[in-house]
PDB file of C-alpha atoms in Angstrom:
ATOM      1  CA  GLU A 299       0.000   0.000   0.000  1.00 62.00           C
ATOM      2  CA  THR A 300       1.219   3.498  -0.852  1.00 67.00           C
ATOM      3  CA  GLY A 301      -0.338   5.488   1.998  1.00 88.00           C
ATOM      4  CA  VAL A 302      -2.372   7.576  -0.458  1.00 94.00           C
ATOM      5  CA  THR A 303      -6.056   7.275   0.351  1.00 95.00           C
ATOM      6  CA  GLN A 304      -8.998   8.383  -1.739  1.00 97.00           C
ATOM      7  CA  SER A 305     -12.673   8.751  -0.926  1.00 96.00           C
ATOM      8  CA  PRO A 306     -15.206   7.687  -1.818  1.00 97.00           C
ATOM      9  CA  THR A 307     -14.237   4.484  -3.631  1.00 96.00           C
ATOM     10  CA  HIS A 308     -17.343   4.511  -5.801  1.00 96.00           C
ATOM     11  CA  LEU A 309     -19.830   7.237  -6.695  1.00 96.00           C
ATOM     12  CA  ILE A 310     -22.864   7.527  -8.936  1.00 98.00           C
ATOM     13  CA  LYS A 311     -24.042  10.922 -10.140  1.00 97.00           C
ATOM     14  CA  THR A 312     -26.404  12.211 -12.804  1.00 97.00           C
ATOM     15  CA  ARG A 313     -25.574  14.488 -15.695  1.00 97.00           C
ATOM     16  CA  GLY A 314     -25.361  18.156 -14.689  1.00 97.00           C
ATOM     17  CA  GLN A 315     -24.544  17.474 -11.059  1.00 98.00           C
ATOM     18  CA  GLN A 316     -21.342  18.453  -9.259  1.00 98.00           C
ATOM     19  CA  VAL A 317     -18.948  16.097  -7.494  1.00 98.00           C
ATOM     20  CA  THR A 318     -16.083  16.435  -5.005  1.00 98.00           C
ATOM     21  CA  LEU A 319     -13.449  13.738  -4.674  1.00 98.00           C
ATOM     22  CA  ARG A 320     -10.933  13.660  -1.846  1.00 98.00           C
ATOM     23  CA  CYS A 321      -7.345  12.527  -1.462  1.00 97.00           C
ATOM     24  CA  SER A 322      -4.989  12.237   1.486  1.00 96.00           C
ATOM     25  CA  SER A 323      -1.376  12.207   0.411  1.00 92.00           C
ATOM     26  CA  GLN A 324       1.359   9.996   1.758  1.00 89.00           C
ATOM     27  CA  SER A 325       2.967  11.322   4.931  1.00 87.00           C
ATOM     28  CA  GLY A 326       5.681  13.873   4.126  1.00 86.00           C
ATOM     29  CA  HIS A 327       4.532  14.469   0.550  1.00 90.00           C
ATOM     30  CA  ASN A 328       3.748  18.066  -0.389  1.00 90.00           C
ATOM     31  CA  THR A 329       2.620  17.531  -3.973  1.00 91.00           C
ATOM     32  CA  VAL A 330      -0.620  16.042  -5.222  1.00 93.00           C
ATOM     33  CA  SER A 331      -1.735  15.382  -8.770  1.00 93.00           C
ATOM     34  CA  TRP A 332      -5.003  14.094 -10.217  1.00 96.00           C
ATOM     35  CA  TYR A 333      -5.685  11.839 -13.197  1.00 96.00           C
ATOM     36  CA  GLN A 334      -8.686  10.592 -15.120  1.00 97.00           C
ATOM     37  CA  GLN A 335      -8.542   7.016 -16.373  1.00 95.00           C
ATOM     38  CA  ALA A 336     -11.208   5.823 -18.771  1.00 93.00           C
ATOM     39  CA  LEU A 337     -11.756   2.083 -19.082  1.00 89.00           C
ATOM     40  CA  GLY A 338      -8.940   0.426 -21.024  1.00 86.00           C
ATOM     41  CA  GLN A 339      -6.901   3.617 -21.333  1.00 88.00           C
ATOM     42  CA  GLY A 340      -3.926   5.175 -19.621  1.00 90.00           C
ATOM     43  CA  PRO A 341      -4.386   7.851 -16.963  1.00 92.00           C
ATOM     44  CA  GLN A 342      -4.796  11.409 -18.264  1.00 93.00           C
ATOM     45  CA  PHE A 343      -3.160  14.184 -16.232  1.00 92.00           C
ATOM     46  CA  ILE A 344      -5.672  16.715 -14.924  1.00 95.00           C
ATOM     47  CA  PHE A 345      -3.539  18.978 -12.730  1.00 92.00           C
ATOM     48  CA  GLN A 346      -0.923  19.108  -9.986  1.00 91.00           C
ATOM     49  CA  TYR A 347      -0.753  21.084  -6.748  1.00 92.00           C
ATOM     50  CA  TYR A 348       2.471  21.924  -4.963  1.00 89.00           C
ATOM     51  CA  ARG A 349       2.255  23.642  -1.588  1.00 87.00           C
ATOM     52  CA  GLU A 350      -1.360  24.684  -2.216  1.00 91.00           C
ATOM     53  CA  GLU A 351      -0.674  26.219  -5.656  1.00 91.00           C
ATOM     54  CA  GLU A 352      -1.546  24.683  -9.023  1.00 90.00           C
ATOM     55  CA  ASN A 353       1.746  24.246 -10.900  1.00 85.00           C
ATOM     56  CA  GLY A 354       0.677  22.205 -13.905  1.00 86.00           C
ATOM     57  CA  ARG A 355      -2.479  21.413 -15.827  1.00 89.00           C
ATOM     58  CA  GLY A 356      -3.460  19.006 -18.589  1.00 90.00           C
ATOM     59  CA  ASN A 357      -6.083  19.477 -21.285  1.00 91.00           C
ATOM     60  CA  PHE A 358      -9.161  19.574 -19.105  1.00 96.00           C
ATOM     61  CA  PRO A 359     -11.847  22.295 -19.123  1.00 97.00           C
ATOM     62  CA  PRO A 360     -12.233  24.777 -16.245  1.00 96.00           C
ATOM     63  CA  ARG A 361     -15.143  22.822 -14.791  1.00 98.00           C
ATOM     64  CA  PHE A 362     -12.418  20.537 -13.416  1.00 98.00           C
ATOM     65  CA  SER A 363     -10.945  22.396 -10.467  1.00 97.00           C
ATOM     66  CA  GLY A 364      -9.001  21.523  -7.377  1.00 96.00           C
ATOM     67  CA  LEU A 365      -7.706  22.542  -4.010  1.00 96.00           C
ATOM     68  CA  GLN A 366      -4.805  21.572  -1.842  1.00 95.00           C
ATOM     69  CA  PHE A 367      -5.016  22.176   1.881  1.00 94.00           C
ATOM     70  CA  PRO A 368      -2.258  23.116   4.354  1.00 92.00           C
ATOM     71  CA  ASN A 369      -1.973  19.476   5.410  1.00 90.00           C
ATOM     72  CA  TYR A 370      -1.397  18.682   1.681  1.00 90.00           C
ATOM     73  CA  SER A 371      -4.609  16.740   1.278  1.00 93.00           C
ATOM     74  CA  SER A 372      -6.535  17.635  -1.847  1.00 96.00           C
ATOM     75  CA  GLU A 373      -9.929  17.802  -3.510  1.00 97.00           C
ATOM     76  CA  LEU A 374     -10.965  17.449  -7.125  1.00 98.00           C
ATOM     77  CA  ASN A 375     -14.198  19.196  -8.048  1.00 98.00           C
ATOM     78  CA  VAL A 376     -16.063  18.576 -11.275  1.00 98.00           C
ATOM     79  CA  ASN A 377     -19.031  20.791 -12.174  1.00 97.00           C
ATOM     80  CA  ALA A 378     -21.774  20.198 -14.725  1.00 98.00           C
ATOM     81  CA  LEU A 379     -21.017  16.488 -15.005  1.00 98.00           C
ATOM     82  CA  GLU A 380     -21.178  14.904 -18.446  1.00 98.00           C
ATOM     83  CA  LEU A 381     -21.591  11.248 -19.344  1.00 97.00           C
ATOM     84  CA  ASP A 382     -17.977  11.164 -20.615  1.00 96.00           C
ATOM     85  CA  ASP A 383     -16.756  12.099 -17.144  1.00 97.00           C
ATOM     86  CA  SER A 384     -17.440   8.506 -16.098  1.00 97.00           C
ATOM     87  CA  ALA A 385     -13.998   7.126 -15.256  1.00 97.00           C
ATOM     88  CA  LEU A 386     -11.599   6.125 -12.517  1.00 97.00           C
ATOM     89  CA  TYR A 387     -10.128   9.225 -10.869  1.00 98.00           C
ATOM     90  CA  LEU A 388      -6.679   8.704  -9.446  1.00 97.00           C
ATOM     91  CA  CYS A 389      -4.741  10.828  -7.033  1.00 96.00           C
ATOM     92  CA  ALA A 390      -0.973  10.634  -6.634  1.00 94.00           C
ATOM     93  CA  SER A 391       1.402  12.258  -4.205  1.00 92.00           C
ATOM     94  CA  SER A 392       5.122  12.936  -4.338  1.00 89.00           C
ATOM     95  CA  LEU A 393       7.865  14.546  -2.299  1.00 84.00           C
ATOM     96  CA  SER A 394       8.369  17.625  -4.441  1.00 75.00           C
ATOM     97  CA  GLY A 395       6.723  19.765  -7.069  1.00 66.00           C
ATOM     98  CA  LEU A 396       8.893  18.043  -9.620  1.00 69.00           C
ATOM     99  CA  GLY A 397       6.435  15.169  -9.648  1.00 66.00           C
ATOM    100  CA  GLU A 398       8.982  12.428  -9.275  1.00 76.00           C
ATOM    101  CA  LYS A 399       8.239   8.978  -7.917  1.00 80.00           C
ATOM    102  CA  LEU A 400       4.488   9.436  -7.820  1.00 87.00           C
ATOM    103  CA  PHE A 401       2.612   7.190  -5.428  1.00 90.00           C
ATOM    104  CA  PHE A 402      -0.981   6.516  -6.444  1.00 93.00           C
ATOM    105  CA  GLY A 403      -4.118   5.792  -4.493  1.00 95.00           C
ATOM    106  CA  SER A 404      -6.601   3.138  -5.606  1.00 94.00           C
ATOM    107  CA  GLY A 405      -8.919   5.704  -7.140  1.00 96.00           C
ATOM    108  CA  THR A 406     -12.556   6.761  -7.089  1.00 97.00           C
ATOM    109  CA  GLN A 407     -14.794   5.103  -9.670  1.00 97.00           C
ATOM    110  CA  LEU A 408     -17.265   7.745 -10.873  1.00 97.00           C
ATOM    111  CA  SER A 409     -20.302   6.799 -12.911  1.00 97.00           C
ATOM    112  CA  VAL A 410     -22.373   9.558 -14.508  1.00 97.00           C
ATOM    113  CA  LEU A 411     -25.858   8.502 -15.599  1.00 96.00           C
TER     114      LEU A 411
ATOM    115  CA  GLY B 288       8.217 -13.497 -25.930  1.00 34.00           C
ATOM    116  CA  GLU B 289       9.514 -10.026 -26.667  1.00 35.00           C
ATOM    117  CA  SER B 290       8.792  -7.084 -28.848  1.00 35.00           C
ATOM    118  CA  VAL B 291      11.544  -4.835 -30.084  1.00 36.00           C
ATOM    119  CA  GLY B 292      10.965  -1.303 -31.161  1.00 46.00           C
ATOM    120  CA  LEU B 293       7.231  -1.624 -31.577  1.00 57.00           C
ATOM    121  CA  HIS B 294       4.563  -0.846 -29.010  1.00 71.00           C
ATOM    122  CA  LEU B 295       2.146  -3.742 -28.650  1.00 79.00           C
ATOM    123  CA  PRO B 296      -1.057  -3.469 -26.629  1.00 90.00           C
ATOM    124  CA  THR B 297      -0.685  -7.029 -25.343  1.00 92.00           C
ATOM    125  CA  LEU B 298       2.242  -9.304 -24.564  1.00 94.00           C
ATOM    126  CA  SER B 299       2.054 -12.990 -23.640  1.00 96.00           C
ATOM    127  CA  VAL B 300       5.160 -14.347 -21.913  1.00 95.00           C
ATOM    128  CA  GLN B 301       6.153 -17.797 -20.697  1.00 97.00           C
ATOM    129  CA  GLU B 302       6.967 -17.869 -16.989  1.00 97.00           C
ATOM    130  CA  GLY B 303      10.727 -17.614 -16.532  1.00 97.00           C
ATOM    131  CA  ASP B 304      11.332 -15.854 -19.856  1.00 96.00           C
ATOM    132  CA  ASN B 305      12.434 -12.244 -20.155  1.00 96.00           C
ATOM    133  CA  SER B 306       9.920  -9.606 -21.233  1.00 96.00           C
ATOM    134  CA  ILE B 307      10.482  -6.400 -23.136  1.00 95.00           C
ATOM    135  CA  ILE B 308       7.795  -3.732 -23.157  1.00 95.00           C
ATOM    136  CA  ASN B 309       8.182  -0.791 -25.503  1.00 94.00           C
ATOM    137  CA  CYS B 310       6.925   2.752 -25.383  1.00 93.00           C
ATOM    138  CA  ALA B 311       7.219   5.719 -27.726  1.00 92.00           C
ATOM    139  CA  TYR B 312       7.060   9.143 -26.132  1.00 91.00           C
ATOM    140  CA  SER B 313       6.044  12.350 -27.824  1.00 87.00           C
ATOM    141  CA  ASN B 314       7.902  15.328 -26.388  1.00 88.00           C
ATOM    142  CA  SER B 315      11.621  15.607 -27.084  1.00 89.00           C
ATOM    143  CA  ALA B 316      11.835  18.120 -24.203  1.00 89.00           C
ATOM    144  CA  SER B 317      10.581  15.605 -21.620  1.00 90.00           C
ATOM    145  CA  ASP B 318      13.295  15.157 -19.038  1.00 90.00           C
ATOM    146  CA  TYR B 319      12.041  12.401 -16.772  1.00 92.00           C
ATOM    147  CA  PHE B 320      10.389   9.054 -17.455  1.00 93.00           C
ATOM    148  CA  ILE B 321       8.675   6.492 -15.249  1.00 93.00           C
ATOM    149  CA  TRP B 322       7.350   2.979 -15.705  1.00 95.00           C
ATOM    150  CA  TYR B 323       4.233   1.964 -13.803  1.00 94.00           C
ATOM    151  CA  LYS B 324       2.481  -1.348 -13.252  1.00 96.00           C
ATOM    152  CA  GLN B 325      -1.272  -1.398 -12.765  1.00 95.00           C
ATOM    153  CA  GLU B 326      -3.135  -4.437 -11.488  1.00 93.00           C
ATOM    154  CA  SER B 327      -6.872  -4.772 -11.773  1.00 89.00           C
ATOM    155  CA  GLY B 328      -8.724  -2.562  -9.289  1.00 85.00           C
ATOM    156  CA  LYS B 329      -5.597  -0.764  -8.136  1.00 89.00           C
ATOM    157  CA  GLY B 330      -3.798   2.464  -8.871  1.00 91.00           C
ATOM    158  CA  PRO B 331      -0.522   2.444 -10.847  1.00 93.00           C
ATOM    159  CA  GLN B 332       2.483   1.242  -8.889  1.00 93.00           C
ATOM    160  CA  PHE B 333       5.925   2.820  -9.409  1.00 91.00           C
ATOM    161  CA  ILE B 334       8.469   0.394 -10.933  1.00 94.00           C
ATOM    162  CA  ILE B 335      11.486   2.394 -12.049  1.00 95.00           C
ATOM    163  CA  ASP B 336      12.390   5.840 -13.333  1.00 93.00           C
ATOM    164  CA  ILE B 337      15.094   7.368 -15.502  1.00 95.00           C
ATOM    165  CA  ARG B 338      16.235  10.900 -16.220  1.00 94.00           C
ATOM    166  CA  SER B 339      16.904  12.151 -19.710  1.00 94.00           C
ATOM    167  CA  ASN B 340      20.664  12.418 -19.073  1.00 95.00           C
ATOM    168  CA  MET B 341      20.848   8.631 -18.711  1.00 96.00           C
ATOM    169  CA  ASP B 342      20.291   5.858 -21.247  1.00 96.00           C
ATOM    170  CA  LYS B 343      19.997   2.869 -18.914  1.00 97.00           C
ATOM    171  CA  ARG B 344      18.994   2.192 -15.344  1.00 98.00           C
ATOM    172  CA  GLN B 345      18.666  -1.100 -13.518  1.00 97.00           C
ATOM    173  CA  GLY B 346      16.498  -2.143 -10.618  1.00 95.00           C
ATOM    174  CA  GLN B 347      15.594  -5.449  -9.096  1.00 93.00           C
ATOM    175  CA  ARG B 348      14.757  -7.710 -12.076  1.00 96.00           C
ATOM    176  CA  VAL B 349      13.928  -4.652 -14.188  1.00 98.00           C
ATOM    177  CA  THR B 350      15.931  -2.482 -16.568  1.00 98.00           C
ATOM    178  CA  VAL B 351      14.793   0.683 -18.320  1.00 98.00           C
ATOM    179  CA  LEU B 352      16.432   1.821 -21.551  1.00 97.00           C
ATOM    180  CA  LEU B 353      16.012   5.293 -22.995  1.00 97.00           C
ATOM    181  CA  ASN B 354      16.774   6.180 -26.606  1.00 95.00           C
ATOM    182  CA  LYS B 355      16.282   9.924 -27.002  1.00 93.00           C
ATOM    183  CA  THR B 356      17.200   9.892 -30.688  1.00 93.00           C
ATOM    184  CA  VAL B 357      14.040   8.007 -31.585  1.00 93.00           C
ATOM    185  CA  LYS B 358      12.054   8.960 -28.451  1.00 93.00           C
ATOM    186  CA  HIS B 359      11.769   5.389 -27.304  1.00 94.00           C
ATOM    187  CA  LEU B 360      11.630   3.847 -23.873  1.00 94.00           C
ATOM    188  CA  SER B 361      11.667   0.172 -22.968  1.00 96.00           C
ATOM    189  CA  LEU B 362      11.197  -1.889 -19.821  1.00 97.00           C
ATOM    190  CA  GLN B 363      12.891  -5.244 -19.544  1.00 97.00           C
ATOM    191  CA  ILE B 364      11.693  -7.716 -16.918  1.00 97.00           C
ATOM    192  CA  ALA B 365      14.005 -10.620 -16.183  1.00 97.00           C
ATOM    193  CA  ALA B 366      12.647 -14.074 -15.331  1.00 97.00           C
ATOM    194  CA  THR B 367       9.011 -13.055 -15.629  1.00 97.00           C
ATOM    195  CA  GLN B 368       6.774 -14.352 -12.843  1.00 96.00           C
ATOM    196  CA  PRO B 369       2.967 -14.806 -12.628  1.00 96.00           C
ATOM    197  CA  GLY B 370       2.815 -11.788 -10.308  1.00 95.00           C
ATOM    198  CA  ASP B 371       4.137  -9.663 -13.176  1.00 97.00           C
ATOM    199  CA  SER B 372       0.820 -10.019 -15.027  1.00 97.00           C
ATOM    200  CA  ALA B 373      -0.601  -6.495 -15.198  1.00 96.00           C
ATOM    201  CA  VAL B 374      -0.925  -3.462 -17.439  1.00 96.00           C
ATOM    202  CA  TYR B 375       2.329  -1.531 -17.826  1.00 96.00           C
ATOM    203  CA  PHE B 376       2.413   2.178 -18.597  1.00 94.00           C
ATOM    204  CA  CYS B 377       5.290   4.475 -19.405  1.00 94.00           C
ATOM    205  CA  ALA B 378       5.000   8.138 -18.441  1.00 92.00           C
ATOM    206  CA  GLU B 379       6.966  11.135 -19.660  1.00 92.00           C
ATOM    207  CA  ILE B 380       7.301  14.306 -17.641  1.00 89.00           C
ATOM    208  CA  PHE B 381       8.001  17.734 -19.039  1.00 85.00           C
ATOM    209  CA  ARG B 382       9.175  20.346 -16.565  1.00 80.00           C
ATOM    210  CA  TYR B 383      10.002  23.914 -17.442  1.00 76.00           C
ATOM    211  CA  SER B 384       9.970  26.826 -15.017  1.00 73.00           C
ATOM    212  CA  ASN B 385       6.660  26.512 -13.154  1.00 68.00           C
ATOM    213  CA  ASP B 386       5.055  24.371 -15.813  1.00 72.00           C
ATOM    214  CA  TYR B 387       4.631  20.653 -15.319  1.00 76.00           C
ATOM    215  CA  LYS B 388       3.010  18.133 -17.615  1.00 80.00           C
ATOM    216  CA  LEU B 389       2.846  14.379 -17.330  1.00 83.00           C
ATOM    217  CA  SER B 390       1.663  12.069 -20.118  1.00 87.00           C
ATOM    218  CA  PHE B 391       1.058   8.356 -19.910  1.00 89.00           C
ATOM    219  CA  GLY B 392       1.508   6.008 -22.833  1.00 86.00           C
ATOM    220  CA  ALA B 393      -1.172   3.661 -24.124  1.00 83.00           C
ATOM    221  CA  GLY B 394      -0.296   0.731 -21.880  1.00 91.00           C
ATOM    222  CA  THR B 395       0.701  -2.884 -22.532  1.00 95.00           C
ATOM    223  CA  THR B 396      -1.181  -5.770 -20.959  1.00 95.00           C
ATOM    224  CA  VAL B 397       1.279  -8.484 -19.956  1.00 96.00           C
ATOM    225  CA  THR B 398      -0.011 -12.005 -19.401  1.00 96.00           C
ATOM    226  CA  VAL B 399       2.350 -14.592 -17.940  1.00 96.00           C
ATOM    227  CA  ARG B 400       1.725 -18.209 -19.008  1.00 94.00           C
ATOM    228  CA  ALA B 401       2.531 -20.925 -16.486  1.00 89.00           C
TER     229      ALA B 401
END
């Protein structure tokens, strides 16, 4: 186990709703990044937070937003959910903003109906 | 079995044989690369990493090779075991100033035959 925990493990929402996913990073890690993994595909980088500031972002629309808290835990918020948002959402933590040696949680499986 | 130079979505390997998994990356400015293993129902697990100023790095039973000329990365697994069955992803990381981008490859599903 990596020490990165995500909640909830599974979630069902309907189109148009908003969702908040949570991640606790491994002890001592100050950087958290989020990924979307569709079935049968590789993870897609959403964004990264280093010491509470976003320091990198992938090709996701603004309705995907995040926060990192002083204890380095993090939230991923998705507004106006679409059916294509159904995926496994993974959180990873690392020791520095350089994003090296990422340690992943087991993910939150989101289904949008 | 092995594949050289070509990314294959699946790889079937006899237990005890060596495996080679290939990956092509896209950004010549990427300066750090990681291989991950993902088992069903779990998040990706770190295997080994390599910086762009190196062309080879060895770990326990694994070796990563980096060829920057053709933007190619490979993972070699020695004496493949049933527990090695999983999906393997390469990831490239681009870092410049305050910008950070990570991209995963398409993934290779490795099945180990007993």
